[in-house]
mmCIF file with all atom_site columns, C-alpha atoms and ligand atoms in Angstrom:
data_model
loop_
_atom_site.group_PDB
_atom_site.id
_atom_site.type_symbol
_atom_site.label_atom_id
_atom_site.label_alt_id
_atom_site.label_comp_id
_atom_site.label_asym_id
_atom_site.label_entity_id
_atom_site.label_seq_id
_atom_site.pdbx_PDB_ins_code
_atom_site.Cartn_x
_atom_site.Cartn_y
_atom_site.Cartn_z
_atom_site.occupancy
_atom_site.B_iso_or_equiv
_atom_site.pdbx_formal_charge
_atom_site.auth_seq_id
_atom_site.auth_comp_id
_atom_site.auth_asym_id
_atom_site.auth_atom_id
_atom_site.pdbx_PDB_model_num
ATOM   1   C  CA  . MET M 1 1   ? 4.671   -15.231 -8.453  1.00 0.00 ? 1   MET M CA  1
ATOM   2   C  CA  . GLN M 1 2   ? 7.397   -13.859 -6.397  1.00 0.00 ? 2   GLN M CA  1
ATOM   3   C  CA  . SER M 1 3   ? 6.102   -13.874 -2.680  1.00 0.00 ? 3   SER M CA  1
ATOM   4   C  CA  . ILE M 1 4   ? 4.802   -10.263 -2.077  1.00 0.00 ? 4   ILE M CA  1
ATOM   5   C  CA  . HIS M 1 5   ? 4.395   -8.685  1.235   1.00 0.00 ? 5   HIS M CA  1
ATOM   6   C  CA  . LEU M 1 6   ? 2.438   -4.985  1.744   1.00 0.00 ? 6   LEU M CA  1
ATOM   7   C  CA  . PHE M 1 7   ? 2.620   -2.935  5.123   1.00 0.00 ? 7   PHE M CA  1
ATOM   8   C  CA  . VAL M 1 8   ? -0.192  -0.731  4.934   1.00 0.00 ? 8   VAL M CA  1
ATOM   9   C  CA  . CYS M 1 9   ? -0.082  1.988   7.456   1.00 0.00 ? 9   CYS M CA  1
ATOM   10  C  CA  . THR M 1 10  ? -3.438  2.289   9.833   1.00 0.00 ? 10  THR M CA  1
ATOM   11  C  CA  . GLY M 1 11  ? -2.363  4.727   11.953  1.00 0.00 ? 11  GLY M CA  1
ATOM   12  C  CA  . LEU M 1 12  ? -4.067  8.098   13.194  1.00 0.00 ? 12  LEU M CA  1
ATOM   13  C  CA  . ALA M 1 13  ? -2.671  10.396  10.642  1.00 0.00 ? 13  ALA M CA  1
ATOM   14  C  CA  . CYS M 1 14  ? -3.200  7.603   7.598   1.00 0.00 ? 14  CYS M CA  1
ATOM   15  C  CA  . ALA M 1 15  ? -6.896  7.067   9.050   1.00 0.00 ? 15  ALA M CA  1
ATOM   16  C  CA  . LEU M 1 16  ? -7.859  10.438  9.100   1.00 0.00 ? 16  LEU M CA  1
ATOM   17  C  CA  . GLU M 1 17  ? -7.115  10.342  5.145   1.00 0.00 ? 17  GLU M CA  1
ATOM   18  C  CA  . GLY M 1 18  ? -8.866  7.075   4.590   1.00 0.00 ? 18  GLY M CA  1
ATOM   19  C  CA  . ALA M 1 19  ? -6.718  4.415   5.422   1.00 0.00 ? 19  ALA M CA  1
ATOM   20  C  CA  . GLU M 1 20  ? -9.538  2.143   6.427   1.00 0.00 ? 20  GLU M CA  1
ATOM   21  C  CA  . GLU M 1 21  ? -11.234 3.039   3.468   1.00 0.00 ? 21  GLU M CA  1
ATOM   22  C  CA  . ASN M 1 22  ? -8.359  2.026   1.312   1.00 0.00 ? 22  ASN M CA  1
ATOM   23  C  CA  . LEU M 1 23  ? -7.823  -1.048  3.476   1.00 0.00 ? 23  LEU M CA  1
ATOM   24  C  CA  . GLU M 1 24  ? -11.042 -2.192  2.687   1.00 0.00 ? 24  GLU M CA  1
ATOM   25  C  CA  . ALA M 1 25  ? -10.861 -1.835  -0.802  1.00 0.00 ? 25  ALA M CA  1
ATOM   26  C  CA  . LEU M 1 26  ? -7.543  -3.571  -0.777  1.00 0.00 ? 26  LEU M CA  1
ATOM   27  C  CA  . GLN M 1 27  ? -9.095  -6.545  0.943   1.00 0.00 ? 27  GLN M CA  1
ATOM   28  C  CA  . LYS M 1 28  ? -11.686 -6.689  -1.753  1.00 0.00 ? 28  LYS M CA  1
ATOM   29  C  CA  . GLY M 1 29  ? -9.388  -6.354  -4.586  1.00 0.00 ? 29  GLY M CA  1
ATOM   30  C  CA  . LEU M 1 30  ? -7.383  -9.309  -3.355  1.00 0.00 ? 30  LEU M CA  1
ATOM   31  C  CA  . GLN M 1 31  ? -10.514 -11.428 -2.897  1.00 0.00 ? 31  GLN M CA  1
ATOM   32  C  CA  . GLN M 1 32  ? -11.825 -10.418 -6.383  1.00 0.00 ? 32  GLN M CA  1
ATOM   33  C  CA  . TYR M 1 33  ? -8.552  -11.177 -8.199  1.00 0.00 ? 33  TYR M CA  1
ATOM   34  C  CA  . ASN M 1 34  ? -7.563  -14.430 -5.512  1.00 0.00 ? 34  ASN M CA  1
ATOM   35  C  CA  . LEU M 1 35  ? -4.567  -12.905 -4.887  1.00 0.00 ? 35  LEU M CA  1
ATOM   36  C  CA  . LYS M 1 36  ? -5.266  -13.158 -0.714  1.00 0.00 ? 36  LYS M CA  1
ATOM   37  C  CA  . ARG M 1 37  ? -3.275  -16.247 -0.307  1.00 0.00 ? 37  ARG M CA  1
ATOM   38  C  CA  . LYS M 1 38  ? -0.276  -15.044 -2.119  1.00 0.00 ? 38  LYS M CA  1
ATOM   39  C  CA  . ILE M 1 39  ? 0.301   -11.543 -0.928  1.00 0.00 ? 39  ILE M CA  1
ATOM   40  C  CA  . ARG M 1 40  ? 0.675   -11.040 2.685   1.00 0.00 ? 40  ARG M CA  1
ATOM   41  C  CA  . VAL M 1 41  ? -0.817  -7.992  4.578   1.00 0.00 ? 41  VAL M CA  1
ATOM   42  C  CA  . SER M 1 42  ? 0.833   -6.686  7.672   1.00 0.00 ? 42  SER M CA  1
ATOM   43  C  CA  . LEU M 1 43  ? -0.998  -3.336  9.046   1.00 0.00 ? 43  LEU M CA  1
ATOM   44  C  CA  . VAL M 1 44  ? 1.379   -0.719  10.828  1.00 0.00 ? 44  VAL M CA  1
ATOM   45  C  CA  . ARG M 1 45  ? 0.766   2.167   13.189  1.00 0.00 ? 45  ARG M CA  1
ATOM   46  C  CA  . CYS M 1 46  ? 3.013   4.195   11.419  1.00 0.00 ? 46  CYS M CA  1
ATOM   47  C  CA  . LEU M 1 47  ? 5.804   4.344   8.468   1.00 0.00 ? 47  LEU M CA  1
ATOM   48  C  CA  . GLY M 1 48  ? 7.152   7.601   9.616   1.00 0.00 ? 48  GLY M CA  1
ATOM   49  C  CA  . GLN M 1 49  ? 5.259   9.577   6.504   1.00 0.00 ? 49  GLN M CA  1
ATOM   50  C  CA  . CYS M 1 50  ? 2.464   11.105  8.071   1.00 0.00 ? 50  CYS M CA  1
ATOM   51  C  CA  . GLY M 1 51  ? 2.536   13.936  6.050   1.00 0.00 ? 51  GLY M CA  1
ATOM   52  C  CA  . TYR M 1 52  ? 1.991   11.601  2.918   1.00 0.00 ? 52  TYR M CA  1
ATOM   53  C  CA  . GLY M 1 53  ? -0.677  9.275   4.347   1.00 0.00 ? 53  GLY M CA  1
ATOM   54  C  CA  . PRO M 1 54  ? -2.332  6.970   3.681   1.00 0.00 ? 54  PRO M CA  1
ATOM   55  C  CA  . SER M 1 55  ? 0.836   5.346   2.725   1.00 0.00 ? 55  SER M CA  1
ATOM   56  C  CA  . MET M 1 56  ? 1.698   1.535   1.865   1.00 0.00 ? 56  MET M CA  1
ATOM   57  C  CA  . VAL M 1 57  ? 5.017   -0.087  1.058   1.00 0.00 ? 57  VAL M CA  1
ATOM   58  C  CA  . VAL M 1 58  ? 5.144   -2.978  -1.083  1.00 0.00 ? 58  VAL M CA  1
ATOM   59  C  CA  . TYR M 1 59  ? 8.368   -5.784  -0.939  1.00 0.00 ? 59  TYR M CA  1
ATOM   60  C  CA  . PRO M 1 60  ? 10.284  -7.208  -2.041  1.00 0.00 ? 60  PRO M CA  1
ATOM   61  C  CA  . GLU M 1 61  ? 10.828  -4.268  -4.242  1.00 0.00 ? 61  GLU M CA  1
ATOM   62  C  CA  . GLY M 1 62  ? 10.474  -1.867  -1.034  1.00 0.00 ? 62  GLY M CA  1
ATOM   63  C  CA  . ILE M 1 63  ? 8.081   0.617   -3.542  1.00 0.00 ? 63  ILE M CA  1
ATOM   64  C  CA  . TRP M 1 64  ? 6.571   3.515   -1.461  1.00 0.00 ? 64  TRP M CA  1
ATOM   65  C  CA  . TYR M 1 65  ? 3.009   4.831   -2.029  1.00 0.00 ? 65  TYR M CA  1
ATOM   66  C  CA  . ALA M 1 66  ? 1.867   7.582   -0.639  1.00 0.00 ? 66  ALA M CA  1
ATOM   67  C  CA  . LYS M 1 67  ? -1.310  9.868   -0.541  1.00 0.00 ? 67  LYS M CA  1
ATOM   68  C  CA  . LEU M 1 68  ? -3.341  6.617   -1.608  1.00 0.00 ? 68  LEU M CA  1
ATOM   69  C  CA  . ASN M 1 69  ? -7.120  6.586   -2.130  1.00 0.00 ? 69  ASN M CA  1
ATOM   70  C  CA  . GLU M 1 70  ? -9.319  3.710   -3.170  1.00 0.00 ? 70  GLU M CA  1
ATOM   71  C  CA  . ASP M 1 71  ? -9.053  4.487   -6.837  1.00 0.00 ? 71  ASP M CA  1
ATOM   72  C  CA  . ASP M 1 72  ? -5.134  4.396   -6.314  1.00 0.00 ? 72  ASP M CA  1
ATOM   73  C  CA  . ILE M 1 73  ? -5.476  1.045   -4.392  1.00 0.00 ? 73  ILE M CA  1
ATOM   74  C  CA  . ALA M 1 74  ? -7.274  -0.455  -7.655  1.00 0.00 ? 74  ALA M CA  1
ATOM   75  C  CA  . LYS M 1 75  ? -4.320  0.554   -9.547  1.00 0.00 ? 75  LYS M CA  1
ATOM   76  C  CA  . VAL M 1 76  ? -1.985  -0.729  -7.522  1.00 0.00 ? 76  VAL M CA  1
ATOM   77  C  CA  . ILE M 1 77  ? -3.373  -4.187  -7.278  1.00 0.00 ? 77  ILE M CA  1
ATOM   78  C  CA  . GLN M 1 78  ? -3.982  -4.211  -11.096 1.00 0.00 ? 78  GLN M CA  1
ATOM   79  C  CA  . LYS M 1 79  ? -0.682  -2.520  -12.240 1.00 0.00 ? 79  LYS M CA  1
ATOM   80  C  CA  . HIS M 1 80  ? 1.951   -3.640  -9.372  1.00 0.00 ? 80  HIS M CA  1
ATOM   81  C  CA  . LEU M 1 81  ? 0.022   -6.601  -7.478  1.00 0.00 ? 81  LEU M CA  1
ATOM   82  C  CA  . ILE M 1 82  ? -0.713  -8.529  -10.541 1.00 0.00 ? 82  ILE M CA  1
ATOM   83  C  CA  . GLU M 1 83  ? 1.246   -7.047  -13.806 1.00 0.00 ? 83  GLU M CA  1
ATOM   84  C  CA  . GLY M 1 84  ? 4.566   -6.412  -11.389 1.00 0.00 ? 84  GLY M CA  1
ATOM   85  C  CA  . LYS M 1 85  ? 4.805   -2.816  -12.290 1.00 0.00 ? 85  LYS M CA  1
ATOM   86  C  CA  . ALA M 1 86  ? 5.145   -0.071  -10.142 1.00 0.00 ? 86  ALA M CA  1
ATOM   87  C  CA  . VAL M 1 87  ? 2.978   2.550   -10.143 1.00 0.00 ? 87  VAL M CA  1
ATOM   88  C  CA  . THR M 1 88  ? 5.257   5.258   -10.263 1.00 0.00 ? 88  THR M CA  1
ATOM   89  C  CA  . ASP M 1 89  ? 2.978   8.418   -10.322 1.00 0.00 ? 89  ASP M CA  1
ATOM   90  C  CA  . LEU M 1 90  ? 1.621   7.024   -6.973  1.00 0.00 ? 90  LEU M CA  1
ATOM   91  C  CA  . SER M 1 91  ? 5.121   6.228   -5.525  1.00 0.00 ? 91  SER M CA  1
ATOM   92  C  CA  . ARG M 1 92  ? 7.512   8.309   -3.542  1.00 0.00 ? 92  ARG M CA  1
ATOM   93  C  CA  . THR M 1 93  ? 11.073  8.010   -2.203  1.00 0.00 ? 93  THR M CA  1
ATOM   94  C  CA  . PRO M 1 94  ? 10.448  8.182   1.881   1.00 0.00 ? 94  PRO M CA  1
ATOM   95  C  CA  . LEU M 1 95  ? 11.502  10.650  3.802   1.00 0.00 ? 95  LEU M CA  1
ATOM   96  C  CA  . ASP M 1 96  ? 14.054  9.283   6.652   1.00 0.00 ? 96  ASP M CA  1
ATOM   97  C  CA  . THR M 1 97  ? 11.836  8.735   9.653   1.00 0.00 ? 97  THR M CA  1
ATOM   98  C  CA  . GLU M 1 98  ? 13.743  11.151  11.824  1.00 0.00 ? 98  GLU M CA  1
ATOM   99  C  CA  . ASP M 1 99  ? 12.566  13.958  9.097   1.00 0.00 ? 99  ASP M CA  1
ATOM   100 C  CA  . SER M 1 100 ? 8.932   13.034  9.818   1.00 0.00 ? 100 SER M CA  1
ATOM   101 C  CA  . LEU M 1 101 ? 8.889   13.386  13.443  1.00 0.00 ? 101 LEU M CA  1
HETATM 102 S  S1  . FES K 2 .   ? 0.362   7.439   10.596  1.00 0.00 ? 201 FES K S1  1
HETATM 103 FE FE1 . FES K 2 .   ? 0.640   6.479   8.656   1.00 0.00 ? 201 FES K FE1 1
HETATM 104 S  S2  . FES K 2 .   ? 2.836   7.224   8.121   1.00 0.00 ? 201 FES K S2  1
HETATM 105 FE FE2 . FES K 2 .   ? 2.298   7.995   9.910   1.00 0.00 ? 201 FES K FE2 1
#
């Protein structure tokens, strides 16, 4: 499996929309599928996409996910992290960070 690194925003705007609940769902899902040692998760304070939170980016592909909820997290785990297919209906092209400020 290729090394995967998730950047999960837990900043204020995303937290107000459920980022902490999403993070809990993500951690449980990674544990459930025995992925915790294969996928690095970094928490960030802001991805510059505050109007589209909760936000997350998956590398190395650089796929940005927006407005995620706990059900969406389950889809991203199953489709993207396990099957290797980006969930296109949840992804979006990020704004330039200057546009989001
Ligand atoms: S607080 Fe999450 S993108 Fe800004």
